[in-house]
Amino acid sequence: MRNTTRLTVAQALVRFLVRQWTERDGAEHRLVAGCLGIFGHGNVAGVGQALAEQGAGTRDPLPYYPARNEQAMVHTAAGYARQSGRLSTLACTSSIGPGATNMVTGAALATINRLPVLLLPGDLFATRVASPVLQELEDPRSYDVSVNDCLRPVSRFWDRVNRPEQLPAALLEAMRVLADPAETGAVTLALPQDVQAEAYDWPEELFARRVWHVPRPVPEPAALARAAGLLRASRRPLVVAGGGVKYSGACAELARFAERHGVPVAETQAGKGALPYDHPRAVGAVGHTGTRAADTLAREADLVIGIGTRYTDFTTASRTLFGEARFLNVNVTAFDAAKHAAETLVADAREALDALDGVEWRADPGWTGRAAELAAAWQAEIDGFYGGTELTQPVVLGVLNEIAAGGVVVNAAGSMPGDLHRLWRASDPGQYHVEYGYSCMGYEIAGGLGAKLAAPEREVFVLVGDGSYLMMAQEIATAVQEGVKLVIVLVDNHGFASIGALSESVGALRLGTAYRGRGPDGRLDGERLPVDLATNAASLGADVLTAADPRALRAALATAVASPRTTVVHVETVPGPAPAAEAWWDVPVAEVSGLAEARAARERYDAAKRAQRPYL
């Protein structure tokens, strides 16, 4: 007769989670290192009670962190997972109804960015005895539909635990997906509120310590031979380093490969920092938000070696950037490796680079030298953008880049990701933390909180615009409550500056992109809104400093770094020189319009569209 333990479903879930670990290269990490949550009637008596019983309030062994918004807590978990190299994450628990649907955006961000997060939303009664319960969506097509079904398309694994007997299989599959670098993303276990509280006799082996070994798949020999043939035929190769390089811990191998074979290395948003900015082979950001150096080389390359990248629209400049180059894609995920009709090497980035390093071949020396010259010229341009006397956005970044040595910079949306991608001088793989897979406004502060929880030894600098701040600032209160220190640089330009510029470029006349009231004629061009973001940040518990010029900003940041408390540095920026896009982005323009601006924009659009490659 096997040994059993009688626990509720929620108690069994919590006990299981604290016994799960990942392992790679001999180092072990807690797979689920804590739980974020907001309690309501759909989870307080189940998951909430189970967390209280096992001591989550004491931070051991599964610390509980109160959140202020369910979307934000998923962003925090994603930020934690990213800063942990995807080897560890946080769980998120919510009530049913709006608590659950608030998590959909965060789940989409995690899945799109290939980041593991565990979602535990409450659900309606499995017994249906109480029906309809508070916040239940009644669907006349089926009683088996709840709002949690919204999480299906944005989850890599989704299950509803309608009976205690279903829990072990659901848990094991959930952990497998979270720990699998090829399949990871959001994982959702919908938990009916009556089932959460139901008791069951669980086999003791469910709670045994379990280690999920994170694999390093090696290249298949025939695929490696085909890849070697492409390398030997190439004279002008270009590496496009994506996030997979950093998640694999393959930065040293990438540096060795680039040095030995004379290959310039360009970086995606997720891959930025894979090489230090001053490495002899680093040519900077590539794509629509790329540098002149990298984008020039991309147009002339005869072979693009994509390593750990999923080739977003910005990376390929809407498929106009890479000329007639062939593609060799190294990726742990076959789906991404096969993009652009590439020769595929489905493998861990570190293992693949080690194998490719053994190929006897070298890029043309003239190509290698030219890449170095272009990169040096771009670094000189950065000096110009950083060295202004007014607080333009590039000047703010320059001052922060100076202060943030050894720290982590977090950002997500607006014009800042583009300026950061082109201008930021990343010194190490963990320093640059810009969420650009979903480019989700509101990620910044919550994601920064997750990054700091994952790397408490590093200073975390959150760069957030006024638009993103107004969408989701409340996790400042969580940081203050938990004593988790952030340095938040609040860049205030009184509107949606990035979309304002885009709106103007497509003939939409900047409609609705400035924070202004109605003017006398009813247009949104009246006085600026009297919103005081600095006072708002102080009301959430942060210390607040302001800066009106570069010297004051440098002093304020130094004060913030020296402080043990979360500090917001409020900066009002002015328009000024900023790096222009070196490559196109496909944003469709109205085909017919009564506005001359829109007609001119359509002509430019049609001309650019002709340069697109299908990459069959």
Coordinates of C-alpha atoms in Angstrom, one line a residue:
M1 CA 0.0 0.0 0.0
R2 CA 1.5 3.4 -1.0
N3 CA 1.9 6.2 1.4
T4 CA -0.4 9.2 1.0
T5 CA -1.0 12.6 2.4
R6 CA -4.4 14.2 2.7
L7 CA -4.3 17.8 1.5
T8 CA -6.5 20.2 -0.5
V9 CA -5.8 20.6 -4.2
A10 CA -4.3 24.1 -3.5
Q11 CA -2.2 22.8 -0.6
A12 CA -0.9 20.0 -2.8
L13 CA -0.1 22.5 -5.6
V14 CA 2.0 24.7 -3.2
R15 CA 3.8 21.7 -1.7
F16 CA 4.6 20.5 -5.2
L17 CA 6.0 23.8 -6.4
V18 CA 8.5 24.2 -3.6
R19 CA 10.1 20.9 -4.6
Q20 CA 10.7 21.8 -8.2
W21 CA 14.2 22.7 -9.5
T22 CA 16.0 23.3 -12.8
E23 CA 19.5 22.2 -13.5
R24 CA 22.0 23.2 -16.2
D25 CA 25.7 22.7 -16.3
G26 CA 25.6 21.4 -12.8
A27 CA 24.0 24.4 -11.2
E28 CA 20.5 24.1 -9.7
H29 CA 17.9 26.8 -9.4
R30 CA 14.4 26.9 -7.9
L31 CA 12.0 26.6 -10.9
V32 CA 9.3 28.6 -9.1
A33 CA 11.0 31.0 -6.7
G34 CA 8.0 32.8 -5.4
C35 CA 4.3 33.7 -5.9
L36 CA 2.8 37.0 -6.8
G37 CA -0.9 37.5 -6.2
I38 CA -4.0 39.4 -5.6
F39 CA -6.7 37.6 -3.6
G40 CA -10.4 37.5 -4.3
H41 CA -13.2 35.0 -3.7
G42 CA -11.9 32.8 -6.5
N43 CA -8.5 32.0 -4.9
V44 CA -8.4 33.2 -1.3
A45 CA -9.8 30.1 0.3
G46 CA -7.7 27.8 -1.9
V47 CA -4.3 29.1 -3.1
G48 CA -4.4 31.9 -0.5
Q49 CA -5.0 29.5 2.4
A50 CA -2.4 27.1 1.1
L51 CA 0.3 29.8 0.9
A52 CA -0.6 31.1 4.3
E53 CA -0.4 27.6 5.8
Q54 CA 3.1 26.8 4.3
G55 CA 4.5 30.1 5.6
A56 CA 4.6 32.3 2.4
G57 CA 4.4 35.4 4.5
T58 CA 7.9 34.6 5.9
R59 CA 9.4 34.3 2.4
D60 CA 10.3 30.7 2.9
P61 CA 10.2 28.4 1.0
L62 CA 7.8 30.0 -1.5
P63 CA 7.7 33.8 -0.8
Y64 CA 4.4 35.6 -1.5
Y65 CA 4.6 39.1 -3.0
P66 CA 1.4 41.2 -3.0
A67 CA 0.8 42.9 -6.3
R68 CA -1.4 45.8 -7.3
N69 CA -2.5 44.8 -10.8
E70 CA -2.7 41.3 -12.3
Q71 CA -1.2 42.3 -15.6
A72 CA 1.7 43.9 -13.7
M73 CA 2.4 40.8 -11.6
V74 CA 2.8 38.7 -14.8
H75 CA 5.2 41.4 -16.1
T76 CA 7.1 41.0 -12.8
A77 CA 7.3 37.3 -13.3
A78 CA 8.5 37.7 -16.9
G79 CA 11.1 40.2 -15.8
Y80 CA 12.3 37.8 -13.2
A81 CA 12.4 34.9 -15.7
R82 CA 14.4 37.0 -18.2
Q83 CA 16.9 38.2 -15.7
S84 CA 17.3 34.6 -14.4
G85 CA 18.2 33.4 -17.9
R86 CA 14.8 31.5 -18.0
L87 CA 16.1 29.0 -15.4
S88 CA 13.7 30.3 -12.7
T89 CA 10.4 32.1 -12.6
L90 CA 7.5 33.3 -10.4
A91 CA 3.9 32.0 -10.1
C92 CA 1.0 34.4 -10.3
T93 CA -2.4 33.8 -8.7
S94 CA -5.6 35.7 -9.3
S95 CA -9.3 35.4 -8.5
I96 CA -11.8 34.6 -11.3
G97 CA -13.3 37.2 -13.6
P98 CA -11.3 40.5 -14.1
G99 CA -8.4 39.2 -12.1
A100 CA -7.9 36.4 -14.6
T101 CA -8.5 38.4 -17.7
N102 CA -6.1 41.1 -16.5
M103 CA -3.4 38.5 -16.9
V104 CA -4.0 37.9 -20.6
T105 CA -1.7 40.8 -21.7
G106 CA 1.1 39.6 -19.4
A107 CA 0.7 36.1 -20.7
A108 CA 1.0 37.2 -24.3
L109 CA 4.1 39.2 -23.5
A110 CA 5.7 36.2 -21.8
T111 CA 4.9 33.7 -24.6
I112 CA 5.9 36.1 -27.4
N113 CA 9.2 36.7 -25.6
R114 CA 9.7 32.9 -24.9
L115 CA 9.7 33.6 -21.1
P116 CA 8.4 31.0 -18.6
V117 CA 5.6 32.3 -16.2
L118 CA 3.1 30.2 -14.2
L119 CA -0.4 31.5 -14.0
L120 CA -2.9 30.2 -11.4
P121 CA -6.2 31.9 -12.0
G122 CA -9.3 30.9 -10.0
D123 CA -12.2 29.5 -12.1
L124 CA -15.9 28.9 -11.8
F125 CA -17.3 25.9 -9.8
A126 CA -16.5 22.6 -11.3
T127 CA -19.6 21.1 -9.6
R128 CA -21.8 24.0 -11.0
V129 CA -23.8 23.8 -7.9
A130 CA -23.3 27.5 -7.4
S131 CA -24.1 29.0 -10.8
P132 CA -23.6 31.6 -12.0
V133 CA -21.1 32.6 -9.5
L134 CA -19.9 36.2 -9.0
Q135 CA -17.9 37.3 -12.1
E136 CA -18.8 34.3 -14.2
L137 CA -19.2 34.6 -17.9
E138 CA -22.2 32.7 -19.0
D139 CA -21.8 31.3 -22.5
P140 CA -24.9 29.9 -24.0
R141 CA -22.9 27.6 -26.3
S142 CA -21.3 25.6 -23.4
Y143 CA -21.2 25.5 -19.6
D144 CA -17.5 24.5 -19.9
V145 CA -16.4 28.0 -21.1
S146 CA -15.1 30.6 -18.6
V147 CA -13.1 33.8 -19.1
N148 CA -9.9 31.7 -18.5
D149 CA -10.4 30.3 -22.0
C150 CA -9.0 33.8 -23.1
L151 CA -5.7 32.5 -21.8
R152 CA -5.6 29.5 -24.2
P153 CA -4.1 31.2 -27.3
V154 CA -1.4 33.1 -25.3
S155 CA -0.3 30.1 -23.2
R156 CA 2.1 27.4 -24.3
F157 CA 0.3 25.0 -22.0
W158 CA -3.2 25.4 -20.6
D159 CA -5.3 23.1 -18.5
R160 CA -8.3 23.3 -16.2
V161 CA -8.2 21.0 -13.1
N162 CA -11.8 19.9 -12.7
R163 CA -10.9 17.0 -10.4
P164 CA -8.1 16.4 -7.9
E165 CA -7.0 13.3 -9.8
Q166 CA -6.1 15.6 -12.8
L167 CA -3.6 17.7 -10.8
P168 CA -0.5 15.5 -10.9
A169 CA -0.5 15.2 -14.7
A170 CA -1.2 18.9 -15.2
L171 CA 1.6 19.9 -12.8
L172 CA 4.2 17.6 -14.4
E173 CA 3.3 18.9 -17.9
A174 CA 3.3 22.5 -16.7
M175 CA 6.8 22.1 -15.2
R176 CA 8.1 20.4 -18.4
V177 CA 7.0 23.3 -20.5
L178 CA 8.3 25.9 -18.1
A179 CA 11.8 24.3 -18.1
D180 CA 11.9 23.5 -21.8
P181 CA 13.9 26.2 -23.7
A182 CA 12.2 25.3 -27.0
E183 CA 8.6 25.4 -25.7
T184 CA 8.6 27.8 -22.8
G185 CA 6.2 30.6 -22.4
A186 CA 3.1 31.3 -20.3
V187 CA 1.7 28.2 -18.6
T188 CA -1.9 28.4 -17.2
L189 CA -3.5 26.1 -14.7
A190 CA -7.1 27.2 -14.3
L191 CA -8.3 26.2 -10.8
P192 CA -12.1 26.0 -10.1
Q193 CA -12.6 27.6 -6.7
D194 CA -14.5 24.6 -5.2
V195 CA -11.8 22.2 -6.4
Q196 CA -9.0 24.3 -4.9
A197 CA -10.5 23.6 -1.5
E198 CA -11.3 19.9 -2.0
A199 CA -9.3 17.3 -0.1
Y200 CA -7.6 14.3 -1.6
D201 CA -5.2 11.6 -0.6
W202 CA -2.1 12.3 -2.6
P203 CA 0.8 9.9 -3.2
E204 CA 3.9 10.9 -1.4
E205 CA 6.0 10.6 -4.6
L206 CA 4.2 13.7 -6.0
F207 CA 6.1 15.8 -3.4
A208 CA 9.5 14.3 -4.0
R209 CA 12.2 16.7 -4.9
R210 CA 12.3 16.8 -8.7
V211 CA 15.0 18.3 -10.9
W212 CA 14.2 19.3 -14.4
H213 CA 17.3 19.1 -16.5
V214 CA 17.5 21.9 -19.0
P215 CA 19.0 20.3 -22.1
R216 CA 21.7 21.6 -24.5
P217 CA 20.7 19.9 -27.8
V218 CA 23.8 19.3 -30.0
P219 CA 23.8 19.8 -33.8
E220 CA 22.8 16.9 -35.9
P221 CA 25.9 15.8 -37.9
A222 CA 24.4 16.1 -41.3
A223 CA 22.9 19.6 -40.5
L224 CA 26.3 20.6 -39.2
A225 CA 27.9 19.5 -42.5
R226 CA 25.5 21.6 -44.5
A227 CA 26.1 24.6 -42.3
A228 CA 29.9 24.2 -42.7
G229 CA 29.4 24.2 -46.5
L230 CA 27.5 27.6 -46.3
L231 CA 30.3 29.0 -44.1
R232 CA 33.0 28.0 -46.5
A233 CA 31.2 29.5 -49.4
S234 CA 30.7 32.8 -47.6
R235 CA 33.1 35.8 -47.9
R236 CA 30.8 38.5 -46.3
P237 CA 29.1 36.8 -43.3
L238 CA 27.1 38.6 -40.6
V239 CA 26.0 37.1 -37.3
V240 CA 22.6 38.3 -36.0
A241 CA 22.7 37.5 -32.3
G242 CA 19.4 37.1 -30.6
G243 CA 18.2 36.5 -27.1
G244 CA 19.0 32.8 -27.4
V245 CA 22.7 33.6 -27.2
K246 CA 22.3 35.1 -23.8
Y247 CA 19.8 32.5 -22.5
S248 CA 22.2 29.8 -23.6
G249 CA 25.1 31.5 -21.8
A250 CA 26.9 31.4 -25.1
C251 CA 28.4 34.9 -25.1
A252 CA 32.0 33.7 -24.7
E253 CA 31.6 31.1 -27.4
L254 CA 30.1 33.8 -29.7
A255 CA 33.1 36.1 -29.0
R256 CA 35.6 33.3 -29.8
F257 CA 33.8 32.4 -33.0
A258 CA 33.6 36.0 -34.2
E259 CA 37.3 36.6 -33.4
R260 CA 38.6 33.5 -34.9
H261 CA 36.7 33.7 -38.1
G262 CA 36.6 37.5 -38.6
V263 CA 32.8 37.7 -38.5
P264 CA 31.0 41.0 -37.5
V265 CA 28.2 40.5 -35.0
A266 CA 25.0 42.6 -35.0
E267 CA 22.4 42.4 -32.3
T268 CA 18.6 42.2 -32.0
Q269 CA 16.9 43.9 -29.1
A270 CA 16.8 40.7 -27.1
G271 CA 20.4 39.9 -28.1
K272 CA 22.0 43.3 -27.2
G273 CA 24.9 42.8 -24.9
A274 CA 25.8 39.4 -26.2
L275 CA 29.1 41.1 -27.0
P276 CA 30.3 44.1 -25.1
Y277 CA 29.8 47.3 -27.2
D278 CA 33.6 47.7 -27.6
H279 CA 34.4 44.2 -28.7
P280 CA 36.4 44.3 -32.0
R281 CA 33.7 42.4 -33.9
A282 CA 30.6 44.2 -32.4
V283 CA 28.8 46.3 -34.9
G284 CA 25.7 47.2 -32.8
A285 CA 22.0 47.0 -33.3
V286 CA 20.5 45.7 -36.5
G287 CA 17.1 46.4 -38.2
H288 CA 14.7 49.2 -38.2
T289 CA 16.1 50.4 -34.9
G290 CA 19.6 49.5 -36.0
T291 CA 22.9 51.4 -36.4
R292 CA 24.3 52.6 -39.7
A293 CA 27.2 50.1 -39.3
A294 CA 25.1 47.0 -38.8
D295 CA 22.4 47.9 -41.4
T296 CA 25.0 48.7 -44.0
L297 CA 26.7 45.3 -43.5
A298 CA 23.3 43.6 -43.5
R299 CA 22.5 44.9 -46.9
E300 CA 25.9 43.7 -48.3
A301 CA 26.3 40.3 -46.5
D302 CA 26.2 37.2 -48.5
L303 CA 25.4 35.0 -45.5
V304 CA 23.3 35.9 -42.4
I305 CA 24.0 33.6 -39.5
G306 CA 21.0 34.0 -37.1
I307 CA 21.8 32.7 -33.7
G308 CA 18.9 32.5 -31.2
T309 CA 16.8 35.0 -33.0
R310 CA 13.1 34.8 -34.1
Y311 CA 13.6 37.5 -36.7
T312 CA 11.0 40.0 -35.7
D313 CA 9.7 42.6 -38.2
F314 CA 12.0 45.2 -36.8
T315 CA 15.1 42.9 -37.1
T316 CA 14.5 42.3 -40.8
A317 CA 13.2 45.9 -41.5
S318 CA 10.0 44.3 -42.7
R319 CA 12.0 42.0 -45.0
T320 CA 13.9 44.7 -46.8
L321 CA 17.2 44.6 -45.1
F322 CA 19.2 41.5 -46.0
G323 CA 19.6 41.9 -49.7
E324 CA 20.4 38.7 -51.5
A325 CA 22.0 37.0 -48.5
R326 CA 21.4 33.3 -47.7
F327 CA 20.4 32.4 -44.1
L328 CA 21.9 29.9 -41.7
N329 CA 19.8 29.8 -38.5
V330 CA 20.9 28.3 -35.2
N331 CA 18.0 28.0 -32.8
V332 CA 16.9 25.6 -30.1
T333 CA 13.4 25.9 -31.6
A334 CA 12.9 24.4 -35.0
F335 CA 10.0 26.8 -35.7
D336 CA 12.4 29.8 -35.5
A337 CA 15.3 28.0 -37.1
A338 CA 13.3 27.4 -40.3
K339 CA 12.4 31.0 -40.9
H340 CA 13.4 32.7 -44.2
A341 CA 13.9 29.4 -46.0
A342 CA 17.1 29.0 -44.0
E343 CA 19.5 26.2 -43.6
T344 CA 18.7 25.1 -40.1
L345 CA 20.9 24.0 -37.2
V346 CA 18.5 23.1 -34.4
A347 CA 20.7 23.1 -31.4
D348 CA 21.6 25.0 -28.2
A349 CA 23.5 28.1 -29.2
R350 CA 26.6 27.3 -27.1
E351 CA 26.9 23.8 -28.5
A352 CA 26.3 25.0 -32.1
L353 CA 28.9 27.8 -31.8
D354 CA 31.4 25.3 -30.4
A355 CA 30.8 23.0 -33.4
L356 CA 30.9 25.8 -36.0
D357 CA 34.1 27.1 -34.5
G358 CA 35.8 24.0 -35.7
V359 CA 35.1 24.8 -39.4
E360 CA 38.2 25.8 -41.3
W361 CA 37.1 29.0 -42.8
R362 CA 37.5 32.8 -42.4
A363 CA 35.6 35.9 -43.7
D364 CA 37.3 38.1 -46.2
P365 CA 39.8 40.3 -44.3
G366 CA 38.6 43.4 -46.2
W367 CA 35.1 42.7 -44.9
T368 CA 36.2 42.2 -41.4
G369 CA 38.2 45.5 -41.5
R370 CA 35.4 47.4 -43.1
A371 CA 33.0 46.2 -40.3
A372 CA 35.4 47.5 -37.7
E373 CA 35.7 50.9 -39.4
L374 CA 31.9 51.2 -39.6
A375 CA 31.5 50.3 -36.0
A376 CA 34.1 52.8 -34.9
A377 CA 32.4 55.6 -36.9
W378 CA 29.1 54.8 -35.2
Q379 CA 30.6 54.9 -31.8
A380 CA 31.8 58.4 -32.7
E381 CA 28.3 59.4 -33.6
I382 CA 27.0 58.1 -30.3
D383 CA 29.4 60.5 -28.6
G384 CA 27.7 63.3 -30.5
F385 CA 24.2 62.3 -29.4
Y386 CA 25.3 61.8 -25.8
G387 CA 27.2 65.1 -25.5
G388 CA 24.4 67.7 -25.8
T389 CA 23.8 70.4 -23.3
E390 CA 20.0 70.1 -23.2
L391 CA 18.0 67.2 -21.8
T392 CA 17.0 65.5 -25.0
Q393 CA 16.2 61.8 -24.8
P394 CA 19.7 60.8 -26.1
V395 CA 21.4 63.0 -23.6
V396 CA 19.4 61.4 -20.8
L397 CA 20.5 58.0 -22.0
G398 CA 24.1 59.1 -22.2
V399 CA 24.1 60.3 -18.6
L400 CA 22.4 57.1 -17.5
N401 CA 24.8 55.0 -19.5
E402 CA 27.6 56.6 -17.6
I403 CA 26.0 56.1 -14.1
A404 CA 24.6 52.6 -14.8
A405 CA 27.9 50.7 -15.2
G406 CA 27.3 47.3 -13.6
G407 CA 23.6 47.9 -13.4
V408 CA 20.6 46.8 -15.4
V409 CA 18.5 49.1 -17.6
V410 CA 14.8 48.2 -18.1
N411 CA 12.5 49.6 -20.8
A412 CA 9.8 48.4 -23.1
A413 CA 7.9 50.8 -25.3
G414 CA 7.8 54.2 -27.1
S415 CA 10.7 55.9 -28.8
M416 CA 13.1 54.8 -26.1
P417 CA 13.7 51.2 -27.2
G418 CA 14.8 52.5 -30.6
D419 CA 17.2 55.0 -29.1
L420 CA 18.5 52.4 -26.6
H421 CA 19.0 49.8 -29.3
R422 CA 21.1 52.2 -31.3
L423 CA 22.9 54.2 -28.6
W424 CA 23.2 52.1 -25.4
R425 CA 26.7 50.9 -24.7
A426 CA 26.0 47.5 -23.1
S427 CA 28.9 46.2 -21.0
D428 CA 27.6 42.7 -20.2
P429 CA 24.8 40.3 -21.2
G430 CA 22.6 41.0 -18.2
Q431 CA 22.7 44.8 -18.4
Y432 CA 20.3 45.4 -21.2
H433 CA 16.7 44.4 -20.4
V434 CA 14.4 45.9 -23.0
E435 CA 11.1 44.1 -23.7
Y436 CA 10.5 44.5 -27.4
G437 CA 8.8 41.3 -28.4
Y438 CA 5.5 42.7 -27.3
S439 CA 6.6 46.3 -26.7
C440 CA 4.1 46.5 -23.9
M441 CA 3.5 49.9 -22.4
G442 CA 3.4 49.4 -18.6
Y443 CA 6.0 46.6 -18.5
E444 CA 8.8 48.9 -17.3
I445 CA 8.3 49.3 -13.5
A446 CA 6.7 45.9 -13.0
G447 CA 9.4 44.2 -15.1
G448 CA 12.1 46.2 -13.3
L449 CA 10.7 44.9 -10.0
G450 CA 11.1 41.3 -11.3
A451 CA 14.6 42.0 -12.6
K452 CA 15.6 43.3 -9.1
L453 CA 14.1 40.3 -7.3
A454 CA 16.1 38.0 -9.6
A455 CA 19.3 40.0 -9.3
P456 CA 19.3 41.8 -6.0
E457 CA 23.0 42.4 -6.1
R458 CA 22.6 44.7 -9.2
E459 CA 21.3 48.2 -9.4
V460 CA 18.2 48.3 -11.5
F461 CA 17.4 51.4 -13.5
V462 CA 13.9 51.6 -14.9
L463 CA 13.4 53.9 -17.9
V464 CA 9.8 54.8 -18.3
G465 CA 8.0 57.4 -20.4
D466 CA 5.0 59.4 -19.1
G467 CA 2.7 57.4 -21.4
S468 CA 3.7 54.0 -19.9
Y469 CA 3.9 55.5 -16.4
L470 CA 0.2 56.6 -16.5
M471 CA -0.8 53.1 -17.7
M472 CA 0.9 51.2 -14.9
A473 CA 2.9 52.8 -12.1
Q474 CA 1.3 51.2 -9.1
E475 CA 4.0 48.5 -8.6
I476 CA 6.1 51.3 -7.1
A477 CA 4.0 50.6 -4.0
T478 CA 4.9 46.9 -4.2
A479 CA 8.6 47.7 -4.4
V480 CA 8.3 50.1 -1.5
Q481 CA 6.4 47.5 0.6
E482 CA 9.0 44.8 -0.1
G483 CA 12.0 47.0 0.4
V484 CA 13.1 46.3 -3.2
K485 CA 15.0 49.3 -4.4
L486 CA 14.6 50.6 -7.9
V487 CA 16.0 53.7 -9.6
I488 CA 13.2 54.9 -11.9
V489 CA 14.0 57.5 -14.5
L490 CA 10.6 59.0 -15.5
V491 CA 11.1 60.7 -18.9
D492 CA 8.2 63.2 -19.4
N493 CA 7.5 64.6 -22.8
H494 CA 3.8 65.2 -22.3
G495 CA 2.4 62.6 -24.7
F496 CA 3.0 59.7 -26.9
A497 CA 6.0 61.1 -28.7
S498 CA 6.9 57.9 -30.7
I499 CA 3.5 57.4 -32.0
G500 CA 3.1 61.1 -32.6
A501 CA 6.1 61.0 -35.0
L502 CA 4.7 57.9 -36.7
S503 CA 1.3 59.4 -37.0
E504 CA 2.7 62.5 -38.7
S505 CA 4.7 60.2 -41.1
V506 CA 1.6 58.4 -42.3
G507 CA -0.6 61.4 -42.7
A508 CA -2.6 61.0 -39.4
L509 CA -1.6 64.5 -38.2
R510 CA -0.5 63.4 -34.7
L511 CA -4.1 63.0 -33.7
G512 CA -4.5 62.1 -30.0
T513 CA -0.8 61.8 -29.2
A514 CA -0.3 64.8 -27.0
Y515 CA -1.5 65.2 -23.4
R516 CA -3.6 68.3 -24.1
G517 CA -7.2 69.3 -23.4
R518 CA -9.7 70.5 -25.9
G519 CA -9.1 73.8 -27.6
P520 CA -11.8 76.4 -28.4
D521 CA -12.6 74.6 -31.7
G522 CA -13.0 71.2 -29.9
R523 CA -9.6 69.9 -31.1
L524 CA -7.2 68.1 -28.7
D525 CA -4.7 71.0 -29.1
G526 CA -5.5 73.0 -26.0
E527 CA -3.5 73.5 -22.8
R528 CA -1.2 70.8 -21.5
L529 CA -2.9 68.6 -18.9
P530 CA -2.1 69.6 -15.3
V531 CA -0.8 66.1 -14.4
D532 CA 1.9 66.1 -11.8
L533 CA 3.7 62.7 -12.2
A534 CA 6.4 63.5 -9.6
T535 CA 3.8 64.1 -6.9
N536 CA 2.0 60.9 -8.0
A537 CA 5.2 58.9 -7.6
A538 CA 5.7 60.3 -4.1
S539 CA 2.2 59.4 -3.2
L540 CA 3.1 55.7 -3.9
G541 CA 5.9 55.8 -1.4
A542 CA 8.9 56.6 -3.6
D543 CA 11.5 59.3 -3.0
V544 CA 11.4 61.8 -5.9
L545 CA 14.1 63.9 -7.4
T546 CA 13.8 66.3 -10.4
A547 CA 16.5 67.3 -12.9
A548 CA 16.4 70.2 -15.4
D549 CA 19.8 69.8 -17.1
P550 CA 22.4 67.1 -17.7
R551 CA 24.5 68.2 -14.6
A552 CA 21.5 68.0 -12.3
L553 CA 20.5 64.6 -13.8
R554 CA 23.9 63.2 -13.1
A555 CA 23.7 64.4 -9.5
A556 CA 20.2 63.1 -9.0
L557 CA 21.1 59.7 -10.3
A558 CA 24.1 59.5 -8.1
T559 CA 21.9 60.4 -5.1
A560 CA 19.4 57.7 -6.2
V561 CA 22.2 55.1 -6.5
A562 CA 23.5 55.9 -3.0
S563 CA 20.0 55.7 -1.5
P564 CA 18.6 52.4 -0.1
R565 CA 15.1 53.4 -1.2
T566 CA 13.2 53.3 -4.4
T567 CA 13.8 56.7 -6.0
V568 CA 12.1 58.3 -9.0
V569 CA 14.1 60.9 -11.0
H570 CA 11.6 63.0 -12.9
V571 CA 13.0 64.5 -16.1
E572 CA 11.2 66.7 -18.6
T573 CA 12.9 66.2 -22.0
V574 CA 13.0 68.6 -24.9
P575 CA 13.0 67.8 -28.7
G576 CA 16.5 67.5 -30.1
P577 CA 18.8 65.4 -32.3
A578 CA 18.2 61.7 -32.2
P579 CA 19.4 58.9 -34.5
A580 CA 17.2 58.3 -37.5
A581 CA 16.1 54.9 -38.7
E582 CA 18.5 53.4 -41.1
A583 CA 16.0 50.8 -42.4
W584 CA 12.3 50.7 -43.2
W585 CA 9.3 49.5 -41.2
D586 CA 6.1 48.4 -42.9
V587 CA 3.3 50.5 -41.5
P588 CA 0.5 50.5 -44.1
V589 CA -0.6 54.0 -45.2
A590 CA -4.1 55.0 -46.4
E591 CA -4.4 54.2 -50.1
V592 CA -6.7 57.1 -50.7
S593 CA -7.0 60.3 -48.7
G594 CA -8.1 63.9 -48.9
L595 CA -5.0 64.9 -47.0
A596 CA -1.9 65.9 -49.0
E597 CA 0.3 64.5 -46.2
A598 CA -1.3 61.1 -46.4
R599 CA -1.0 61.0 -50.2
A600 CA 2.7 61.8 -50.0
A601 CA 3.1 59.2 -47.3
R602 CA 1.5 56.6 -49.5
E603 CA 3.9 57.4 -52.4
R604 CA 6.8 56.8 -50.1
Y605 CA 5.2 53.6 -48.8
D606 CA 4.6 52.2 -52.3
A607 CA 8.3 52.9 -53.2
A608 CA 9.6 51.2 -50.1
K609 CA 7.2 48.2 -50.5
R610 CA 8.9 47.3 -53.7
A611 CA 12.1 46.4 -51.9
Q612 CA 10.5 43.7 -49.8
R613 CA 11.9 40.1 -50.2
P614 CA 9.5 37.2 -49.7
Y615 CA 12.1 35.0 -47.9
L616 CA 10.2 32.0 -49.1

